[in-house]
PDB file of C-alpha atoms and ligand atoms in Angstrom:
ATOM      1  CA  MET T  63      39.807 -14.989   4.263  1.00 38.00           C
ATOM      2  CA  VAL T  64      40.462 -16.724   1.032  1.00 36.00           C
ATOM      3  CA  ARG T  65      43.784 -18.080  -0.001  1.00 38.00           C
ATOM      4  CA  PRO T  66      44.469 -18.928  -3.532  1.00 38.00           C
ATOM      5  CA  PRO T  67      45.653 -22.382  -4.586  1.00 38.00           C
ATOM      6  CA  SER T  68      49.540 -22.822  -4.528  1.00 40.00           C
ATOM      7  CA  GLY T  69      50.235 -25.793  -6.652  1.00 39.00           C
ATOM      8  CA  PRO T  70      53.547 -27.737  -6.763  1.00 39.00           C
ATOM      9  CA  GLY T  71      54.945 -25.302  -9.476  1.00 39.00           C
ATOM     10  CA  SER T  72      53.881 -22.127  -7.634  1.00 40.00           C
ATOM     11  CA  ALA T  73      56.707 -20.076  -6.458  1.00 40.00           C
ATOM     12  CA  GLN T  74      54.281 -17.682  -4.560  1.00 40.00           C
ATOM     13  CA  PRO T  75      53.786 -18.083  -0.904  1.00 39.00           C
ATOM     14  CA  PRO T  76      50.283 -18.024   0.489  1.00 37.00           C
ATOM     15  CA  GLN T  77      48.754 -14.683   0.510  1.00 37.00           C
ATOM     16  CA  MET T  78      45.857 -13.060   2.462  1.00 35.00           C
ATOM     17  CA  TYR T  79      42.826 -11.641   0.717  1.00 36.00           C
ATOM     18  CA  GLY T  80      40.041  -9.502   2.071  1.00 35.00           C
ATOM     19  CA  MET T  81      37.366 -11.510   0.102  1.00 36.00           C
ATOM     20  CA  PRO T  82      34.023 -12.508   1.539  1.00 37.00           C
ATOM     21  CA  ALA T  83      34.130 -15.965   2.941  1.00 38.00           C
ATOM     22  CA  HIS T  84      30.569 -16.580   1.291  1.00 40.00           C
ATOM     23  CA  LEU T  85      31.936 -16.502  -2.385  1.00 36.00           C
ATOM     24  CA  PRO T  86      31.424 -19.557  -4.392  1.00 38.00           C
ATOM     25  CA  ASN T  87      34.172 -21.799  -4.818  1.00 39.00           C
ATOM     26  CA  GLN T  88      34.528 -21.010  -8.591  1.00 37.00           C
ATOM     27  CA  SER T  89      35.291 -17.437  -7.655  1.00 36.00           C
ATOM     28  CA  MET T  90      37.904 -18.500  -5.164  1.00 36.00           C
ATOM     29  CA  THR T  91      39.858 -20.574  -7.655  1.00 34.00           C
ATOM     30  CA  SER T  92      39.881 -17.710 -10.002  1.00 36.00           C
ATOM     31  CA  ILE T  93      41.819 -15.401  -7.767  1.00 36.00           C
ATOM     32  CA  SER T  94      45.416 -14.833  -9.085  1.00 37.00           C
ATOM     33  CA  PRO T  95      48.361 -13.590  -6.810  1.00 39.00           C
ATOM     34  CA  GLY T  96      48.368 -10.527  -8.866  1.00 37.00           C
ATOM     35  CA  MET T  97      45.137  -9.356  -7.444  1.00 40.00           C
ATOM     36  CA  ALA T  98      46.854  -9.032  -4.015  1.00 41.00           C
ATOM     37  CA  PRO T  99      45.773  -5.701  -2.450  1.00 43.00           C
ATOM     38  CA  THR T 100      48.741  -3.412  -1.703  1.00 45.00           C
ATOM     39  CA  GLY T 101      50.056  -4.078   1.728  1.00 44.00           C
ATOM     40  CA  ALA T 102      48.938  -7.638   1.923  1.00 46.00           C
ATOM     41  CA  SER T 103      51.215  -9.927   3.819  1.00 47.00           C
ATOM     42  CA  VAL T 104      53.446 -11.856   1.370  1.00 52.00           C
ATOM     43  CA  GLY T 105      56.177 -13.178   3.468  1.00 55.00           C
ATOM     44  CA  GLY T 106      56.353 -16.182   5.927  1.00 62.00           C
ATOM     45  CA  PRO T 107      53.873 -19.103   6.257  1.00 68.00           C
ATOM     46  CA  SER T 108      51.423 -17.042   8.548  1.00 72.00           C
ATOM     47  CA  LYS T 109      48.041 -16.899   6.979  1.00 81.00           C
ATOM     48  CA  ILE T 110      46.939 -13.855   9.205  1.00 83.00           C
ATOM     49  CA  ASP T 111      49.074 -10.886   9.820  1.00 84.00           C
ATOM     50  CA  PRO T 112      48.143  -9.695  13.389  1.00 80.00           C
ATOM     51  CA  ASN T 113      49.008  -6.266  12.624  1.00 82.00           C
ATOM     52  CA  GLN T 114      46.324  -6.115   9.960  1.00 82.00           C
ATOM     53  CA  ILE T 115      43.616  -6.894  12.268  1.00 80.00           C
ATOM     54  CA  PRO T 116      41.627  -4.086  13.850  1.00 77.00           C
ATOM     55  CA  ARG T 117      41.493  -4.048  17.603  1.00 73.00           C
ATOM     56  CA  PRO T 118      40.121  -1.706  20.192  1.00 67.00           C
ATOM     57  CA  ILE T 119      42.966   0.254  21.520  1.00 64.00           C
ATOM     58  CA  PRO T 120      42.905   0.161  25.377  1.00 64.00           C
ATOM     59  CA  SER T 121      43.612   3.573  26.514  1.00 68.00           C
ATOM     60  CA  SER T 122      43.031   5.574  29.661  1.00 74.00           C
ATOM     61  CA  ALA T 123      43.071   8.891  27.907  1.00 87.00           C
ATOM     62  CA  VAL T 124      39.909  10.815  27.586  1.00 92.00           C
ATOM     63  CA  ILE T 125      38.917  11.676  24.086  1.00 93.00           C
ATOM     64  CA  LEU T 126      37.628  15.292  23.376  1.00 95.00           C
ATOM     65  CA  HIS T 127      35.032  14.715  20.629  1.00 96.00           C
ATOM     66  CA  GLU T 128      33.421  17.586  18.716  1.00 96.00           C
ATOM     67  CA  THR T 129      30.319  16.312  16.889  1.00 96.00           C
ATOM     68  CA  ARG T 130      30.790  18.403  13.935  1.00 95.00           C
ATOM     69  CA  GLN T 131      34.016  19.989  12.285  1.00 93.00           C
ATOM     70  CA  SER T 132      34.475  21.780   8.935  1.00 90.00           C
ATOM     71  CA  ASP T 133      30.783  21.524   8.129  1.00 88.00           C
ATOM     72  CA  GLN T 134      30.785  17.765   8.409  1.00 92.00           C
ATOM     73  CA  ALA T 135      29.602  15.369  11.078  1.00 92.00           C
ATOM     74  CA  ASN T 136      32.566  13.761  12.847  1.00 94.00           C
ATOM     75  CA  PRO T 137      32.699  10.010  13.436  1.00 93.00           C
ATOM     76  CA  PRO T 138      31.998   9.264  16.992  1.00 95.00           C
ATOM     77  CA  PRO T 139      34.654   7.835  19.324  1.00 93.00           C
ATOM     78  CA  PRO T 140      34.618   4.134  20.121  1.00 89.00           C
ATOM     79  CA  ALA T 141      31.637   3.300  22.381  1.00 88.00           C
ATOM     80  CA  THR T 142      33.919   1.709  25.012  1.00 87.00           C
ATOM     81  CA  SER T 143      36.281   4.867  25.168  1.00 89.00           C
ATOM     82  CA  ASP T 144      36.080   7.536  27.751  1.00 91.00           C
ATOM     83  CA  TYR T 145      35.080  10.717  25.967  1.00 95.00           C
ATOM     84  CA  ILE T 146      33.939  14.251  26.592  1.00 96.00           C
ATOM     85  CA  VAL T 147      31.497  15.686  23.867  1.00 97.00           C
ATOM     86  CA  SER T 148      31.382  19.209  22.643  1.00 96.00           C
ATOM     87  CA  ASP T 149      28.128  19.607  20.703  1.00 96.00           C
ATOM     88  CA  THR T 150      28.946  21.687  17.646  1.00 95.00           C
ATOM     89  CA  GLY T 151      26.051  20.876  15.565  1.00 95.00           C
ATOM     90  CA  ASN T 152      25.167  17.129  15.653  1.00 95.00           C
ATOM     91  CA  CYS T 153      23.982  15.297  18.816  1.00 93.00           C
ATOM     92  CA  SER T 154      26.211  13.482  21.083  1.00 95.00           C
ATOM     93  CA  PRO T 155      26.687   9.780  20.475  1.00 96.00           C
ATOM     94  CA  ARG T 156      25.512   9.146  24.001  1.00 95.00           C
ATOM     95  CA  TYR T 157      22.131  10.025  22.883  1.00 95.00           C
ATOM     96  CA  MET T 158      22.170   8.503  19.508  1.00 94.00           C
ATOM     97  CA  ARG T 159      24.613   6.176  17.980  1.00 95.00           C
ATOM     98  CA  CYS T 160      24.426   4.213  14.669  1.00 93.00           C
ATOM     99  CA  THR T 161      25.875   0.789  14.646  1.00 92.00           C
ATOM    100  CA  ILE T 162      27.899   1.695  11.510  1.00 90.00           C
ATOM    101  CA  ASN T 163      29.728   4.984  10.938  1.00 88.00           C
ATOM    102  CA  GLN T 164      29.251   4.993   7.090  1.00 86.00           C
ATOM    103  CA  ILE T 165      25.652   4.074   6.000  1.00 85.00           C
ATOM    104  CA  PRO T 166      25.446   2.383   2.656  1.00 87.00           C
ATOM    105  CA  CYS T 167      23.373   4.336   0.150  1.00 89.00           C
ATOM    106  CA  THR T 168      21.415   1.484  -0.986  1.00 91.00           C
ATOM    107  CA  ALA T 169      19.601  -1.497   0.638  1.00 89.00           C
ATOM    108  CA  ASP T 170      21.555  -3.856  -1.858  1.00 92.00           C
ATOM    109  CA  LEU T 171      24.809  -2.478  -0.611  1.00 90.00           C
ATOM    110  CA  LEU T 172      23.733  -2.892   2.927  1.00 88.00           C
ATOM    111  CA  ALA T 173      22.618  -6.510   2.367  1.00 90.00           C
ATOM    112  CA  THR T 174      25.900  -7.206   0.483  1.00 92.00           C
ATOM    113  CA  SER T 175      27.977  -5.836   3.345  1.00 88.00           C
ATOM    114  CA  GLY T 176      26.287  -8.109   5.898  1.00 88.00           C
ATOM    115  CA  MET T 177      26.538  -5.240   8.419  1.00 87.00           C
ATOM    116  CA  GLN T 178      23.783  -4.556  11.032  1.00 88.00           C
ATOM    117  CA  LEU T 179      22.285  -1.204  10.669  1.00 90.00           C
ATOM    118  CA  ALA T 180      20.470  -0.027  13.778  1.00 92.00           C
ATOM    119  CA  LEU T 181      20.219   3.020  15.871  1.00 93.00           C
ATOM    120  CA  LEU T 182      20.843   3.209  19.718  1.00 94.00           C
ATOM    121  CA  VAL T 183      18.856   5.992  21.313  1.00 95.00           C
ATOM    122  CA  GLN T 184      19.257   7.006  24.900  1.00 94.00           C
ATOM    123  CA  PRO T 185      17.672  10.393  25.428  1.00 89.00           C
ATOM    124  CA  LEU T 186      18.340  10.492  29.108  1.00 90.00           C
ATOM    125  CA  ALA T 187      21.873   9.188  28.994  1.00 93.00           C
ATOM    126  CA  LEU T 188      23.997  10.660  31.738  1.00 93.00           C
ATOM    127  CA  PRO T 189      26.590  13.202  30.457  1.00 92.00           C
ATOM    128  CA  HIS T 190      30.279  13.273  31.364  1.00 93.00           C
ATOM    129  CA  PRO T 191      30.784  15.624  34.240  1.00 94.00           C
ATOM    130  CA  SER T 192      32.975  17.849  32.260  1.00 94.00           C
ATOM    131  CA  GLU T 193      30.376  18.292  29.354  1.00 96.00           C
ATOM    132  CA  GLU T 194      28.036  21.298  28.995  1.00 94.00           C
ATOM    133  CA  PRO T 195      24.600  20.648  29.910  1.00 93.00           C
ATOM    134  CA  ILE T 196      21.867  20.590  27.105  1.00 94.00           C
ATOM    135  CA  GLN T 197      20.573  24.092  26.494  1.00 95.00           C
ATOM    136  CA  VAL T 198      16.976  24.811  27.061  1.00 95.00           C
ATOM    137  CA  VAL T 199      15.052  26.762  24.471  1.00 96.00           C
ATOM    138  CA  ASP T 200      11.797  28.612  25.394  1.00 95.00           C
ATOM    139  CA  PHE T 201       9.612  30.015  22.438  1.00 94.00           C
ATOM    140  CA  GLY T 202       7.055  31.199  24.991  1.00 92.00           C
ATOM    141  CA  GLU T 203       3.350  30.568  24.629  1.00 90.00           C
ATOM    142  CA  THR T 204       3.552  29.893  20.772  1.00 90.00           C
ATOM    143  CA  GLY T 205       5.868  26.868  21.469  1.00 92.00           C
ATOM    144  CA  PRO T 206       8.674  25.739  19.228  1.00 94.00           C
ATOM    145  CA  VAL T 207       8.888  26.582  15.566  1.00 95.00           C
ATOM    146  CA  ARG T 208       8.024  23.596  13.624  1.00 95.00           C
ATOM    147  CA  CYS T 209       7.501  22.404   9.885  1.00 96.00           C
ATOM    148  CA  SER T 210       3.810  22.933   9.285  1.00 96.00           C
ATOM    149  CA  ARG T 211       3.826  19.709   7.118  1.00 96.00           C
ATOM    150  CA  CYS T 212       5.922  17.121   8.923  1.00 95.00           C
ATOM    151  CA  LYS T 213       6.002  18.795  12.277  1.00 93.00           C
ATOM    152  CA  GLY T 214       9.786  18.413  12.434  1.00 95.00           C
ATOM    153  CA  TYR T 215      11.407  20.782  14.897  1.00 94.00           C
ATOM    154  CA  LEU T 216      13.648  23.715  14.032  1.00 95.00           C
ATOM    155  CA  ASN T 217      17.214  22.545  13.976  1.00 95.00           C
ATOM    156  CA  PRO T 218      20.617  23.550  12.444  1.00 95.00           C
ATOM    157  CA  PHE T 219      19.843  21.931   9.083  1.00 96.00           C
ATOM    158  CA  MET T 220      16.760  23.857   8.175  1.00 96.00           C
ATOM    159  CA  ARG T 221      17.677  26.348   5.623  1.00 96.00           C
ATOM    160  CA  PHE T 222      16.423  29.929   5.717  1.00 97.00           C
ATOM    161  CA  ILE T 223      15.847  31.813   2.403  1.00 97.00           C
ATOM    162  CA  ASP T 224      14.268  34.921   1.116  1.00 96.00           C
ATOM    163  CA  GLN T 225      16.187  37.109   3.602  1.00 95.00           C
ATOM    164  CA  GLY T 226      15.079  34.905   6.344  1.00 96.00           C
ATOM    165  CA  LYS T 227      11.317  35.253   5.650  1.00 97.00           C
ATOM    166  CA  LYS T 228      11.032  31.521   4.869  1.00 97.00           C
ATOM    167  CA  PHE T 229      12.660  28.295   5.851  1.00 98.00           C
ATOM    168  CA  ILE T 230      12.870  24.909   4.137  1.00 98.00           C
ATOM    169  CA  CYS T 231      12.431  21.838   6.333  1.00 97.00           C
ATOM    170  CA  ASN T 232      15.403  19.573   6.019  1.00 96.00           C
ATOM    171  CA  LEU T 233      13.265  16.526   6.786  1.00 96.00           C
ATOM    172  CA  CYS T 234      10.543  16.857   4.120  1.00 97.00           C
ATOM    173  CA  GLY T 235      11.523  19.789   2.025  1.00 97.00           C
ATOM    174  CA  PHE T 236       8.447  21.891   2.689  1.00 98.00           C
ATOM    175  CA  THR T 237       8.913  25.734   2.642  1.00 98.00           C
ATOM    176  CA  ASP T 238       7.282  27.576   5.567  1.00 97.00           C
ATOM    177  CA  GLU T 239       6.929  31.133   6.432  1.00 97.00           C
ATOM    178  CA  THR T 240       9.138  32.258   9.395  1.00 97.00           C
ATOM    179  CA  PRO T 241       6.980  33.587  12.293  1.00 96.00           C
ATOM    180  CA  ARG T 242       7.351  37.296  12.303  1.00 94.00           C
ATOM    181  CA  ASP T 243       8.709  37.377  15.838  1.00 94.00           C
ATOM    182  CA  TYR T 244      11.441  34.927  14.793  1.00 96.00           C
ATOM    183  CA  HIS T 245      12.644  36.581  11.868  1.00 96.00           C
ATOM    184  CA  CYS T 246      16.244  37.451  11.392  1.00 97.00           C
ATOM    185  CA  ASN T 247      18.324  38.687   8.262  1.00 96.00           C
ATOM    186  CA  LEU T 248      20.919  36.230   6.641  1.00 97.00           C
ATOM    187  CA  GLY T 249      24.553  36.837   6.579  1.00 95.00           C
ATOM    188  CA  PRO T 250      26.752  36.583   3.538  1.00 94.00           C
ATOM    189  CA  ASP T 251      27.134  32.781   4.058  1.00 91.00           C
ATOM    190  CA  GLY T 252      23.292  32.345   3.923  1.00 92.00           C
ATOM    191  CA  ARG T 253      22.997  31.577   7.564  1.00 94.00           C
ATOM    192  CA  ARG T 254      20.954  33.570  10.029  1.00 97.00           C
ATOM    193  CA  ARG T 255      23.030  36.192  11.666  1.00 97.00           C
ATOM    194  CA  ASP T 256      21.876  35.031  15.024  1.00 97.00           C
ATOM    195  CA  ALA T 257      22.423  31.431  14.346  1.00 96.00           C
ATOM    196  CA  ASN T 258      25.397  30.966  16.802  1.00 95.00           C
ATOM    197  CA  GLU T 259      23.479  32.678  19.563  1.00 96.00           C
ATOM    198  CA  ARG T 260      20.332  30.405  19.242  1.00 97.00           C
ATOM    199  CA  PRO T 261      21.090  26.804  20.478  1.00 97.00           C
ATOM    200  CA  GLU T 262      18.315  25.515  18.229  1.00 97.00           C
ATOM    201  CA  LEU T 263      20.116  26.640  15.129  1.00 97.00           C
ATOM    202  CA  CYS T 264      23.573  25.543  16.176  1.00 96.00           C
ATOM    203  CA  ARG T 265      23.429  22.631  18.654  1.00 96.00           C
ATOM    204  CA  GLY T 266      22.614  19.007  17.722  1.00 95.00           C
ATOM    205  CA  SER T 267      20.582  18.577  21.095  1.00 95.00           C
ATOM    206  CA  VAL T 268      18.370  21.060  22.652  1.00 95.00           C
ATOM    207  CA  GLU T 269      15.403  20.853  25.159  1.00 93.00           C
ATOM    208  CA  PHE T 270      12.300  22.858  24.179  1.00 93.00           C
ATOM    209  CA  VAL T 271      10.095  24.127  26.870  1.00 92.00           C
ATOM    210  CA  ALA T 272       6.659  22.664  26.106  1.00 87.00           C
ATOM    211  CA  THR T 273       3.498  24.610  26.016  1.00 87.00           C
ATOM    212  CA  LYS T 274       0.101  23.489  27.383  1.00 84.00           C
ATOM    213  CA  GLU T 275      -0.815  21.569  24.237  1.00 81.00           C
ATOM    214  CA  TYR T 276       2.030  19.156  24.743  1.00 80.00           C
ATOM    215  CA  MET T 277       1.200  18.476  28.452  1.00 76.00           C
ATOM    216  CA  ILE T 278       0.471  14.868  29.128  1.00 68.00           C
ATOM    217  CA  TYR T 279       1.093  14.746  32.863  1.00 59.00           C
ATOM    218  CA  LYS T 280       0.338  17.517  35.193  1.00 53.00           C
ATOM    219  CA  GLY T 281       3.586  19.447  36.295  1.00 53.00           C
ATOM    220  CA  LEU T 282       5.521  18.254  33.451  1.00 50.00           C
ATOM    221  CA  ASN T 283       6.841  21.393  31.706  1.00 52.00           C
ATOM    222  CA  PHE T 284       9.584  19.886  29.479  1.00 52.00           C
ATOM    223  CA  LEU T 285       8.825  17.996  26.252  1.00 52.00           C
ATOM    224  CA  PRO T 286       8.750  14.278  26.958  1.00 48.00           C
ATOM    225  CA  TRP T 287      10.613  11.904  24.593  1.00 47.00           C
ATOM    226  CA  PRO T 288      10.344  11.867  21.690  1.00 45.00           C
ATOM    227  CA  PHE T 289       9.924  15.585  21.698  1.00 47.00           C
ATOM    228  CA  MET T 290      13.380  16.448  22.657  1.00 51.00           C
ATOM    229  CA  ALA T 291      15.098  17.466  19.406  1.00 53.00           C
ATOM    230  CA  VAL T 292      18.107  15.501  18.488  1.00 54.00           C
ATOM    231  CA  VAL T 293      19.801  15.781  15.075  1.00 57.00           C
TER     232      VAL T 293
HETATM  233 ZN1   ZN G 310       9.062  19.014   7.291  1.00 77.84          ZN
END
């Protein structure tokens, strides 16, 4: 917090600014009271308005969290809250959670913000008892459909084109032929008509049944991490 100087002739009370503390002194002295952001505290001697400080809200209420709404990812509930996840297209924050909900679009912006950018990954996190289990997808002997260039797994963000005969990988942009036995026509919205019936096309997390080529340990018939597809 930076407070502008209030000299003997100043009629303005101290004000609070949301400026970074590492700004050089020259910048601090050039701030004028007219630059006060809307809603800044201007009354009383207090330098900090406690109502302006974000705090975790202690609550015993369980939050119902849909991972995706109106074709957009939903910001996750606070990590310390009790929540029930409905997987509507993005993975549960129990499995993957970013340290910040808005990711800076450039490295410079990230450095300036001073925020830590990291991803917490817990593929075997225990779900809430009221959550639906992760659905299992079995492609049979051929195994999961994957991008032939980057080996990315089929997921809700791969786009089908040419009446469903091809699909574009959302990870590397490569266009693949859709396997003949996986073909499905597209609806007027450009989605496959069977998208809502196929977990791999509408869920953020699915478990693919592994074929022999994935086997590492005898008896393991599910893809071990990192082969569980999470988007
Ligand atoms: Zn790819």
